[in-house]
Amino acid sequence: MDLSAINPILLIAALMSAATPILLAATGELVAERAGVLNLGVEGMMIVGAICGFAIAVETNSPVVGFVAAAIGGALLSLLFAFLTQVTLANQVASGLALTLFGLGLSALLGQGYVGIKPPRMPDVNFGFLGDIPIIGPILFSHDPILYVGIAVVAAVWATLKFTRMGLVLRAVGENHDAAHALGYKVVRIRTLAIMFGGACAGMGGAYISLIRVPQWTEGMTAGVGWIALALVVFASWKPWRVLLGAYLFGGITQLQLNLQGAGVAIPVEYLAMSPYVITIVVLVVLSADKSAAPGSLGRTFHASN
Amino acid sequence: MKLTTLLASAALALGFAAGAVAQDKTTVGFVYVGPVGDGGWTFTHDQARQQVEAEFGDAVETVFVESVAEGPDAERVMTQMALNGADLIFTTSFGYMDATNNVAAKFPDVKFEHATGYKRLHPNVSTYSARFYEGRAVQGHIAGSMTESNIIGYIASFPIPEVIRGINSAYLHASKVNPDVEFKIIWVYTWFDPAKEADAATALIEQGADVILQHTDSTAPHAAAQEAGNVITFGQASDMSAYAPFPRVSAILDEWGDYYVARTRAVMDGTWESVDTWHGIGDGMVGIGEITDAVPANVKEEAMALKASLADGSYHAFTGPINKQDGSVWLAEGETADDGTLAGMNFYVEGITGDIPQ
């Protein structure tokens, strides 16, 4: 056993990168759920974002354009879910599952010509002298722009939900759509926008995997991250900063357990392998002892005639 | 993949497959654990499926379902295939072992071929596997010769005999040319998860590994190695030549096509019997991908000689003296391992650190 083989600075830098796809997808889903919509199609939107981002980045030779395309792709796919659940009043759980299946198939079809191609690399942000600060530099100032976008999105969502009129209206729609409707708010329109925001975030999270973390296109490459993001929203009690904490915990322990295995730590591998799931859930459950409840109208179908 | 096959497989997967298949054709089904576009394991099985189609033309129809989870899902998919008139079904992952035997019991007239397993509980079940460990020997030789940090990273999938054989074979041949070599092994508990494989490769590289061996199916470790710049990798299952000549310096190739053609023919002739097949380099089931010029000429020569001796049977990858990890004697001088021990291999050889997950 050789713990000196693990470099904590590299480890923390790696966990921030590993957590970003989950973080983006979970934050988007949090907004949708706070608006009262349960969208189980996160995995499908992520993988479609992954291939849209990859394909457009390859075609335009620009990772930035790729990420924009990924957000648009995810949002477009989520519109399908919005149509099913908000217009035709279909069951949200079934529609979400269908969206994931559809997204996986669609991405495989779109990705036919992109297997084995290397995408353009997104350069890291140049922070100048900040990057040279010992310890803090490599941890905080050595990443690609999207990682910072992810953190900014969490902060923006938190501030919007807490301090703005828009956020209040969104939460009202999620807590009690009949009351919000009685006050004259457009429930369906607000929910559709929230679903699209969730789709855009999931799409970007997927593209982070295909353009930065791996970086290549293979079918099914999101490998269940969308489901982890979904669970994270629930365990984080629908609070943005807890989503960030949960994503970093999960990403961090995932990286740590791989490093511990490599260093030959005497903990059985099975426990190491399941530790990210267990520890993340335990920590968030302990935190959620403050009686945070799910949004009141979560998953319920709304129609103005009710 | 043609759109029609995609649609057909989707329909099949959803259980809406259209009625009976025409009786004059032999229908061959394939159950895949990953997507056909994984660039590795499942990709090679699908190449072999296409070889069957090319060989028999209109006399044979093939159907496949991809990304079938190893569990109840697999049993459902196989049952559906059998109900839809498949005459022969290849189930191409170790984890399908029990599902294959369960479904075979229900359909005595359908022939089943299970890859990499050892259970043949019914007369209509065959098992087949390739001696990948022979390829690992060649890999290990190149890895041990080329490493400068003497740390070799190994991305392992599941602690099953096949994976453990590969680790042991690679280690034996790496330490033969370089006694100082150290293996760092990471178990990722997946056959295919590009993000996780990339993470594992990165963790190994950060811990000083300058060679990455993988027993997982995606090309993600190659991308991570390329990023690092001074790390060599090996293609797994398929050539992964997109990353040649460097970091990918060679590959183990799975070549199932000839076997699939032979077994399909046996079904058509009515000569199919339950057998256990375990072929290696000599029988053409395991190939070695082109060794690139990134490998020094003398090392390449030695590797080719090793490959030749494995192919003609003059050398066995597990030839004593070999001790088990705990120091007890496994094979005496000149003794070679028997297939039974290899098939159930559950121990590391001497020199590998760490424990096998139980």
XYZ file of C-alpha atoms in Angstrom:
664
model
C 0.000 0.000 0.000
C 1.453 3.284 -1.085
C -0.695 6.307 -0.351
C 2.088 8.636 -1.433
C 1.225 7.610 -4.976
C -1.960 9.669 -4.714
C -1.545 13.343 -5.416
C -4.340 15.181 -3.578
C -4.066 18.236 -5.815
C -4.548 16.197 -8.983
C -7.315 14.279 -7.229
C -9.329 17.385 -6.356
C -8.804 18.806 -9.829
C -10.016 15.500 -11.306
C -13.104 15.325 -9.096
C -14.248 18.788 -10.192
C -14.082 17.613 -13.779
C -15.708 14.255 -13.048
C -18.599 15.900 -11.193
C -19.450 18.447 -13.890
C -21.724 16.292 -16.111
C -23.753 15.139 -13.089
C -23.817 18.673 -11.727
C -25.157 20.210 -14.928
C -27.773 17.530 -15.501
C -28.937 17.549 -11.873
C -29.221 21.335 -11.738
C -31.360 21.338 -14.870
C -33.565 18.591 -13.465
C -33.851 20.516 -10.192
C -35.375 23.479 -12.027
C -37.861 21.214 -13.822
C -38.831 19.504 -10.577
C -39.175 22.785 -8.689
C -41.679 23.703 -11.393
C -43.566 20.493 -10.576
C -42.375 18.343 -13.488
C -40.735 14.984 -12.943
C -38.695 14.269 -16.064
C -37.080 10.819 -16.006
C -35.619 11.466 -19.449
C -32.363 13.002 -18.172
C -30.242 10.136 -19.478
C -31.829 10.429 -22.913
C -31.347 14.202 -23.071
C -27.733 13.833 -21.934
C -26.824 11.303 -24.588
C -28.515 13.334 -27.320
C -26.601 16.372 -26.081
C -23.429 14.284 -26.126
C -23.795 13.374 -29.800
C -25.175 16.772 -30.929
C -22.287 18.531 -29.212
C -19.777 16.047 -30.562
C -21.041 16.123 -34.144
C -21.312 19.907 -34.357
C -17.941 20.407 -32.662
C -16.350 18.058 -35.193
C -18.108 19.688 -38.169
C -17.368 23.278 -37.122
C -14.047 22.447 -35.439
C -15.241 24.529 -32.504
C -15.986 22.998 -29.093
C -17.832 26.161 -28.021
C -20.291 25.881 -30.906
C -20.546 22.200 -29.986
C -21.667 22.993 -26.463
C -24.248 25.475 -27.730
C -25.524 22.795 -30.106
C -25.628 20.289 -27.244
C -27.778 22.639 -25.172
C -30.098 23.207 -28.137
C -30.255 19.463 -28.869
C -31.125 18.612 -25.272
C -33.749 21.360 -25.159
C -35.324 20.228 -28.438
C -35.593 16.663 -27.206
C -37.118 17.882 -23.952
C -39.762 19.733 -26.004
C -41.044 16.313 -27.009
C -41.501 15.501 -23.333
C -43.125 18.895 -22.759
C -45.579 18.229 -25.577
C -46.472 14.785 -24.212
C -46.899 15.831 -20.600
C -48.111 19.430 -20.827
C -50.244 19.340 -23.959
C -51.479 15.762 -24.265
C -51.403 15.325 -20.451
C -49.572 11.999 -20.662
C -48.166 10.335 -17.559
C -44.852 11.970 -16.678
C -43.059 8.846 -15.454
C -43.883 6.843 -18.565
C -43.082 9.774 -20.869
C -39.742 10.333 -19.179
C -38.751 6.682 -19.473
C -39.786 6.728 -23.113
C -37.705 9.859 -23.646
C -34.622 8.090 -22.320
C -35.180 5.082 -24.580
C -35.839 7.348 -27.538
C -32.771 9.459 -26.789
C -30.501 6.421 -26.568
C -31.751 5.124 -29.910
C -31.696 8.496 -31.615
C -28.158 9.236 -30.445
C -26.967 5.857 -31.750
C -28.489 6.693 -35.127
C -27.042 10.224 -35.231
C -23.665 8.922 -34.123
C -23.233 6.327 -36.899
C -20.590 8.347 -38.713
C -18.777 9.670 -35.665
C -17.311 6.556 -34.066
C -13.547 6.702 -33.756
C -13.216 10.399 -34.609
C -11.291 12.726 -32.319
C -13.096 15.971 -31.483
C -11.388 19.382 -31.279
C -10.045 19.995 -27.783
C -11.367 22.799 -25.650
C -8.401 24.694 -24.230
C -8.322 25.422 -20.501
C -9.106 28.927 -19.346
C -5.912 30.943 -18.984
C -5.997 32.671 -15.606
C -2.476 34.045 -16.001
C -0.640 34.323 -12.703
C -3.568 32.828 -10.739
C -2.757 29.457 -12.216
C 0.745 29.633 -10.753
C -0.383 29.930 -7.138
C 0.728 26.749 -5.388
C -2.037 24.250 -4.528
C -4.917 26.654 -5.233
C -3.792 27.321 -8.805
C -3.904 23.746 -10.105
C -7.114 23.017 -8.166
C -9.175 26.094 -9.009
C -7.598 27.706 -12.038
C -6.639 24.890 -14.351
C -9.902 23.853 -15.948
C -11.935 24.135 -19.106
C -14.564 26.915 -19.284
C -17.554 24.566 -19.049
C -16.601 23.494 -15.544
C -16.918 27.114 -14.413
C -20.145 27.451 -16.371
C -21.478 24.500 -14.362
C -20.720 26.205 -11.059
C -22.138 29.482 -12.379
C -25.354 27.721 -13.391
C -25.771 26.385 -9.838
C -25.256 29.846 -8.384
C -27.631 31.423 -10.906
C -30.348 28.847 -10.249
C -29.998 29.296 -6.504
C -30.187 33.090 -6.741
C -33.077 33.017 -9.191
C -35.164 30.650 -7.095
C -34.441 32.541 -3.899
C -34.425 36.215 -4.802
C -36.306 36.866 -8.001
C -39.932 37.169 -8.940
C -39.358 34.662 -11.725
C -38.083 32.132 -9.199
C -41.037 32.690 -6.907
C -43.501 32.159 -9.733
C -41.685 28.988 -10.793
C -41.796 27.626 -7.238
C -45.467 28.572 -6.895
C -46.268 26.591 -10.019
C -44.369 23.639 -8.578
C -45.921 23.816 -5.128
C -49.547 24.265 -6.139
C -50.354 24.609 -9.802
C -54.058 25.246 -9.212
C -53.337 28.223 -6.975
C -50.768 29.560 -9.409
C -53.260 29.174 -12.221
C -55.920 30.988 -10.168
C -53.519 33.893 -9.774
C -53.225 34.083 -13.548
C -49.816 32.478 -14.111
C -49.373 30.428 -17.262
C -48.619 27.062 -15.670
C -48.053 25.138 -18.889
C -45.844 27.834 -20.405
C -43.697 28.129 -17.271
C -43.336 24.371 -16.990
C -42.408 24.042 -20.647
C -39.647 26.604 -20.205
C -38.414 24.805 -17.071
C -38.369 21.489 -18.972
C -36.389 23.105 -21.788
C -33.898 24.555 -19.320
C -33.488 21.091 -17.857
C -32.973 19.679 -21.332
C -30.353 22.289 -22.198
C -28.402 21.620 -18.991
C -28.580 17.853 -19.493
C -27.421 18.267 -23.083
C -24.413 20.284 -21.968
C -23.639 17.715 -19.292
C -23.679 15.002 -21.939
C -21.411 17.007 -24.229
C -18.996 17.483 -21.332
C -18.531 13.712 -21.351
C -18.139 13.348 -25.122
C -16.015 16.474 -25.698
C -13.932 16.893 -22.558
C -13.908 13.928 -20.227
C -13.534 11.011 -22.590
C -13.261 12.735 -25.374
C -14.794 10.704 -28.181
C -18.178 9.383 -29.257
C -19.348 5.882 -28.393
C -22.916 4.665 -28.178
C -24.341 4.618 -24.684
C -21.397 6.550 -23.325
C -23.347 8.394 -20.629
C -23.667 4.967 -18.966
C -26.287 5.870 -16.382
C -25.025 9.285 -15.255
C -28.485 10.717 -15.930
C -30.035 8.365 -13.405
C -27.484 9.356 -10.795
C -28.307 13.015 -11.467
C -32.005 12.257 -10.950
C -31.376 10.572 -7.627
C -29.103 13.407 -6.589
C -31.909 15.974 -6.971
C -34.110 14.016 -4.573
C -31.376 13.380 -2.009
C -30.342 17.022 -2.205
C -33.900 18.005 -1.187
C -34.278 20.161 -4.324
C -31.626 22.634 -3.105
C -29.003 23.811 -5.628
C -25.971 24.005 -3.334
C -26.666 20.544 -2.011
C -26.762 19.305 -5.587
C -23.292 20.788 -6.013
C -22.145 19.143 -2.790
C -23.650 15.813 -3.801
C -22.114 15.927 -7.275
C -18.677 16.780 -5.864
C -18.983 14.096 -3.214
C -19.968 11.516 -5.786
C -17.334 12.577 -8.287
C -14.718 12.915 -5.577
C -15.267 9.540 -4.000
C -15.395 7.918 -7.432
C -11.969 9.377 -8.220
C -10.661 8.607 -4.747
C -11.701 4.965 -4.862
C -10.008 4.480 -8.244
C -6.857 6.068 -6.836
C -7.018 3.987 -3.648
C -7.326 0.832 -5.742
C -4.322 1.857 -7.793
C -2.353 2.515 -4.617
C -3.276 -0.940 -3.340
C -5.185 0.086 -0.229
C -6.237 -2.844 1.912
C -9.968 -2.124 1.712
C -11.883 -4.758 -0.268
C -12.523 -3.474 -3.765
C -16.253 -4.172 -3.599
C -16.635 -1.660 -0.768
C -14.532 0.892 -2.624
C -16.615 0.443 -5.749
C -19.918 1.047 -3.992
C -18.634 3.799 -1.701
C -19.522 6.746 -3.980
C -23.182 5.738 -3.984
C -23.394 4.915 -0.295
C -21.515 7.915 1.057
C -23.283 10.426 -1.188
C -26.695 9.108 -0.165
C -25.835 8.971 3.543
C -24.461 12.519 3.634
C -27.401 13.999 1.754
C -29.955 12.074 3.800
C -28.357 13.336 7.010
C -28.492 16.877 5.621
C -32.130 16.504 4.620
C -33.178 16.106 8.250
C -34.481 19.691 8.011
C -37.850 18.378 6.781
C -37.470 19.637 3.235
C -40.341 18.220 1.263
C -40.748 17.665 -2.440
C -42.581 20.368 -4.428
C -46.303 19.868 -3.766
C -47.372 19.397 -7.375
C -44.386 17.268 -8.415
C -45.388 14.819 -11.113
C -49.039 15.819 -11.105
C -50.806 16.566 -14.358
C -52.233 20.055 -14.742
C -55.166 21.113 -16.843
C -56.839 24.499 -16.589
C -60.306 22.934 -16.415
C -59.650 21.121 -13.131
C -25.953 -0.999 -39.361
C -28.873 -0.576 -41.704
C -31.871 1.323 -40.490
C -33.977 -1.753 -41.062
C -31.871 -3.821 -38.683
C -32.007 -1.017 -36.164
C -35.752 -0.904 -36.410
C -35.983 -4.664 -36.349
C -33.892 -4.915 -33.248
C -35.822 -2.111 -31.599
C -39.091 -3.825 -32.355
C -37.723 -7.097 -31.066
C -36.441 -5.496 -27.930
C -39.838 -4.016 -27.273
C -41.390 -7.396 -27.779
C -43.513 -6.386 -30.729
C -41.585 -8.388 -33.287
C -43.666 -9.363 -36.229
C -44.907 -12.932 -36.429
C -43.269 -16.099 -37.519
C -40.194 -16.158 -39.694
C -40.265 -17.885 -43.047
C -39.557 -21.566 -42.490
C -36.990 -22.114 -45.248
C -34.436 -19.780 -43.723
C -32.178 -20.514 -40.812
C -32.520 -17.707 -38.301
C -29.521 -16.879 -36.145
C -29.964 -14.570 -33.161
C -27.297 -12.604 -31.311
C -27.581 -11.077 -27.862
C -25.036 -8.312 -27.235
C -23.996 -6.815 -23.922
C -22.910 -3.472 -25.369
C -23.761 -1.329 -28.363
C -22.473 -2.543 -31.749
C -20.682 0.779 -32.003
C -18.591 0.255 -28.867
C -15.470 -0.231 -30.973
C -14.525 -3.252 -28.872
C -16.110 -6.497 -27.717
C -19.617 -6.190 -29.134
C -18.313 -4.582 -32.324
C -16.239 -7.702 -33.052
C -19.174 -10.041 -32.421
C -21.224 -7.999 -34.841
C -18.457 -8.151 -37.443
C -18.655 -11.934 -37.081
C -22.436 -11.795 -37.486
C -21.947 -9.932 -40.744
C -19.489 -12.639 -41.829
C -22.248 -15.225 -41.286
C -24.602 -13.147 -43.444
C -21.984 -12.784 -46.165
C -21.218 -16.517 -46.095
C -24.767 -17.824 -46.401
C -26.540 -14.972 -48.146
C -30.270 -15.531 -48.395
C -30.205 -18.920 -46.697
C -29.690 -17.290 -43.322
C -31.325 -14.421 -41.543
C -29.637 -12.818 -38.549
C -31.249 -10.758 -35.808
C -29.561 -9.068 -32.897
C -30.385 -7.032 -29.812
C -27.697 -4.767 -28.412
C -27.022 -3.367 -24.927
C -28.875 -6.161 -23.135
C -28.224 -5.992 -19.396
C -26.864 -9.124 -17.721
C -29.915 -10.106 -15.722
C -33.633 -10.778 -16.132
C -33.618 -8.639 -19.264
C -31.311 -11.091 -21.006
C -33.656 -13.987 -20.353
C -36.582 -12.000 -21.723
C -34.716 -11.082 -24.907
C -33.564 -14.672 -25.520
C -37.068 -16.018 -24.918
C -38.460 -13.511 -27.380
C -35.860 -14.510 -29.965
C -36.668 -18.188 -29.557
C -40.406 -17.496 -29.808
C -39.764 -15.552 -33.004
C -38.287 -18.601 -34.642
C -34.538 -18.342 -34.083
C -32.830 -21.697 -34.737
C -29.514 -20.750 -33.178
C -28.794 -18.040 -30.603
C -25.348 -16.707 -29.674
C -25.309 -15.103 -26.239
C -22.142 -13.091 -26.127
C -21.341 -12.248 -22.529
C -20.235 -14.172 -19.460
C -23.114 -12.758 -17.414
C -25.697 -14.415 -19.664
C -24.678 -17.866 -18.459
C -27.664 -18.713 -16.269
C -30.155 -16.941 -18.511
C -28.912 -18.947 -21.498
C -29.323 -22.276 -19.690
C -32.742 -21.299 -18.334
C -34.067 -20.366 -21.764
C -32.436 -23.427 -23.372
C -34.441 -25.622 -21.007
C -37.667 -24.097 -22.320
C -36.751 -24.402 -26.010
C -35.125 -27.818 -26.574
C -35.256 -27.387 -30.377
C -33.322 -24.130 -30.382
C -29.522 -24.297 -30.217
C -27.705 -21.968 -27.844
C -24.070 -20.869 -27.936
C -22.831 -19.074 -24.850
C -19.583 -17.109 -25.006
C -16.967 -17.380 -22.232
C -19.127 -19.441 -19.885
C -18.724 -22.968 -18.523
C -22.282 -24.198 -17.880
C -23.799 -26.611 -20.410
C -26.781 -27.928 -18.447
C -28.772 -29.007 -21.508
C -27.922 -30.871 -24.722
C -28.805 -27.750 -26.740
C -26.208 -25.500 -25.079
C -22.626 -25.095 -26.268
C -19.979 -22.859 -24.779
C -17.132 -21.234 -26.614
C -14.332 -18.920 -25.661
C -11.042 -17.664 -26.911
C -7.666 -18.023 -25.233
C -7.253 -14.301 -24.824
C -4.507 -14.981 -22.305
C -2.246 -15.902 -25.232
C -2.704 -12.399 -26.571
C -2.102 -11.018 -23.081
C 1.244 -12.825 -23.039
C 2.354 -10.935 -26.145
C 1.013 -7.683 -24.653
C 2.798 -8.311 -21.382
C 6.070 -8.908 -23.201
C 5.818 -5.607 -25.080
C 4.644 -3.749 -21.956
C 7.449 -5.084 -19.764
C 10.021 -4.274 -22.438
C 8.810 -0.737 -23.066
C 7.922 0.583 -19.613
C 10.352 3.106 -18.169
C 8.623 3.798 -14.865
C 8.209 0.026 -14.343
C 4.600 0.690 -13.359
C 1.954 -0.933 -15.552
C -1.660 0.057 -15.022
C -4.392 -2.520 -15.608
C -8.063 -1.600 -15.972
C -9.946 -4.741 -14.979
C -13.680 -5.245 -15.438
C -15.095 -8.012 -13.236
C -13.208 -10.529 -11.061
C -14.031 -13.568 -13.215
C -11.535 -16.252 -14.325
C -11.144 -14.829 -17.829
C -10.019 -11.436 -16.513
C -7.750 -12.965 -13.846
C -6.108 -15.206 -16.474
C -5.379 -12.116 -18.525
C -3.809 -10.279 -15.597
C -1.654 -13.285 -14.659
C -0.533 -13.932 -18.220
C 0.363 -10.288 -18.830
C 2.222 -10.079 -15.517
C 4.198 -13.303 -16.048
C 5.466 -12.188 -19.434
C 6.099 -8.600 -18.403
C 8.126 -9.663 -15.355
C 9.997 -12.232 -17.438
C 11.607 -9.443 -19.478
C 11.613 -6.913 -16.642
C 11.744 -8.310 -13.084
C 11.159 -4.841 -11.576
C 7.754 -4.442 -13.146
C 4.853 -3.569 -10.836
C 1.159 -3.962 -11.707
C -1.431 -1.500 -10.427
C -4.889 -2.974 -10.946
C -8.147 -1.032 -10.838
C -11.475 -2.864 -10.909
C -14.202 -0.791 -12.534
C -17.062 -3.336 -12.357
C -18.265 -2.618 -15.862
C -17.514 -3.907 -19.346
C -18.239 -0.603 -20.963
C -18.337 2.851 -19.384
C -16.128 5.281 -21.287
C -16.163 7.975 -18.606
C -15.234 5.533 -15.850
C -12.566 3.885 -17.999
C -11.082 7.300 -18.763
C -11.065 8.114 -15.035
C -9.388 4.823 -14.189
C -6.736 5.368 -16.858
C -6.121 8.907 -15.617
C -5.786 7.716 -12.019
C -3.253 5.068 -13.084
C -1.271 7.559 -15.166
C -1.226 10.047 -12.272
C 0.226 7.254 -10.144
C 3.116 6.811 -12.528
C 1.947 4.116 -14.946
C 3.367 4.518 -18.450
C 1.607 1.470 -19.879
C -2.164 0.948 -19.657
C -3.628 -2.504 -20.268
C -7.410 -2.778 -20.322
C -9.989 -5.505 -20.058
C -12.850 -3.131 -20.818
C -14.352 -2.386 -24.198
C -14.121 1.325 -24.932
C -11.338 3.351 -26.464
C -11.509 5.936 -23.666
C -8.253 4.776 -21.998
C -6.441 5.445 -25.279
C -7.732 9.003 -25.334
C -6.555 9.511 -21.749
C -3.136 8.072 -22.618
C -2.863 10.286 -25.665
C -3.619 13.285 -23.486
C -0.798 12.296 -21.121
C 1.555 11.926 -24.078
C 4.064 9.308 -22.937
C 1.854 6.326 -22.178
C 1.335 3.252 -24.360
C -1.920 1.315 -24.711
C -3.219 -1.798 -26.458
C -6.400 -2.261 -28.433
C -8.885 -4.555 -26.738
C -11.115 -6.955 -28.695
C -10.883 -4.836 -31.836
C -7.884 -3.090 -33.305
C -8.688 0.434 -32.059
C -6.395 1.624 -34.805
C -7.715 5.186 -34.548
C -5.112 5.531 -31.801
C -2.266 3.907 -33.724
C 0.713 4.170 -34.065
C 0.900 5.784 -30.641
C -0.350 5.423 -27.876
C -1.895 2.189 -29.244
C 1.093 -0.001 -30.145
C -0.701 -3.318 -30.650
C -3.986 -5.055 -29.877
C -5.666 -8.324 -28.998
C -8.216 -9.134 -31.658
C -11.302 -11.280 -31.124
C -12.010 -13.186 -34.316
C -15.304 -15.031 -33.937
C -16.372 -15.121 -37.570
C -15.069 -18.564 -38.578
C -16.586 -20.184 -35.510
C -19.959 -18.525 -36.072
C -19.989 -19.639 -39.696
C -19.061 -23.222 -38.724
C -21.745 -23.426 -36.030
C -24.398 -21.967 -38.300
C -23.462 -24.501 -40.953
C -23.719 -27.295 -38.378
C -27.259 -26.216 -37.527
C -28.184 -26.146 -41.208
C -26.684 -29.610 -41.777
C -28.263 -31.031 -38.657
C -24.831 -31.950 -37.274
C -24.854 -29.455 -34.400
C -23.846 -30.938 -31.046
C -23.210 -29.486 -27.626
C -19.493 -28.782 -27.407
C -17.045 -26.706 -25.446
C -14.669 -24.789 -27.677
C -11.613 -22.910 -26.447
C -9.457 -21.673 -29.284
C -6.406 -19.464 -29.286
C -3.978 -17.825 -31.679
C -3.264 -21.121 -33.446
C -6.909 -21.678 -34.372
C -7.368 -18.081 -35.448
C -9.820 -17.066 -32.746
C -7.320 -14.696 -31.143
C -5.328 -12.278 -33.287
C -2.578 -9.816 -32.533
C -3.170 -6.370 -33.997
C -0.361 -4.782 -35.958
C 2.602 -3.937 -33.746
C 3.446 -0.371 -34.676
C 6.837 1.218 -35.202
C 6.576 2.880 -31.798
C 7.800 -0.492 -30.520
C 11.584 -1.017 -30.837
C 12.443 -3.467 -33.642
C 14.009 -6.088 -31.356
C 10.991 -6.064 -29.027
C 8.682 -6.424 -32.000
C 10.721 -9.401 -33.226
C 10.584 -11.073 -29.810
C 6.830 -10.467 -29.630
C 6.286 -12.010 -33.047
C 8.402 -15.018 -32.046
C 6.358 -15.412 -28.869
C 3.157 -15.207 -30.910
C 4.463 -17.872 -33.303
C 5.429 -20.243 -30.480
C 1.995 -19.835 -28.879
C 0.339 -20.454 -32.248
C 2.170 -23.695 -33.058
C 1.815 -24.990 -29.519
C 5.555 -25.190 -28.832
C 5.066 -22.823 -25.897
C 2.243 -22.524 -23.376
C 1.572 -19.109 -21.799
C 1.450 -20.742 -18.375
C 4.653 -22.789 -18.220
C 6.290 -23.448 -14.832
C 8.004 -22.671 -12.592
C 5.106 -20.511 -11.418
C 4.079 -19.913 -7.819
C 0.759 -18.638 -6.584
C 0.621 -15.223 -4.941
C 0.964 -16.764 -1.463
C 4.234 -18.402 -2.494
C 2.893 -21.945 -2.790
C 3.993 -23.882 -5.855
C 1.442 -24.001 -8.670
C 3.462 -25.308 -11.618
C 6.819 -27.046 -11.376
C 9.655 -26.427 -13.816
C 8.436 -27.144 -17.344
C 4.913 -28.035 -16.259
C 2.053 -26.380 -18.117
C -1.349 -25.410 -16.753
C -4.321 -27.656 -17.476
C -7.478 -26.167 -18.935
C -9.554 -26.977 -15.868
C -7.394 -24.846 -13.588
C -7.274 -22.047 -16.142
C -11.039 -22.101 -16.672
C -11.680 -21.585 -12.978
C -8.651 -19.432 -12.217
C -9.250 -17.534 -9.003
C -5.758 -16.648 -7.777
C -2.974 -14.259 -8.710
C 0.493 -15.508 -9.506
C 3.448 -14.604 -7.323
C 4.564 -10.987 -7.608
C 1.171 -9.345 -8.134
C 0.146 -7.233 -5.144
C -3.401 -6.755 -3.924
C -6.329 -9.109 -3.516
C -8.850 -10.375 -6.013
C -12.310 -9.084 -5.073
C -14.380 -12.077 -3.945
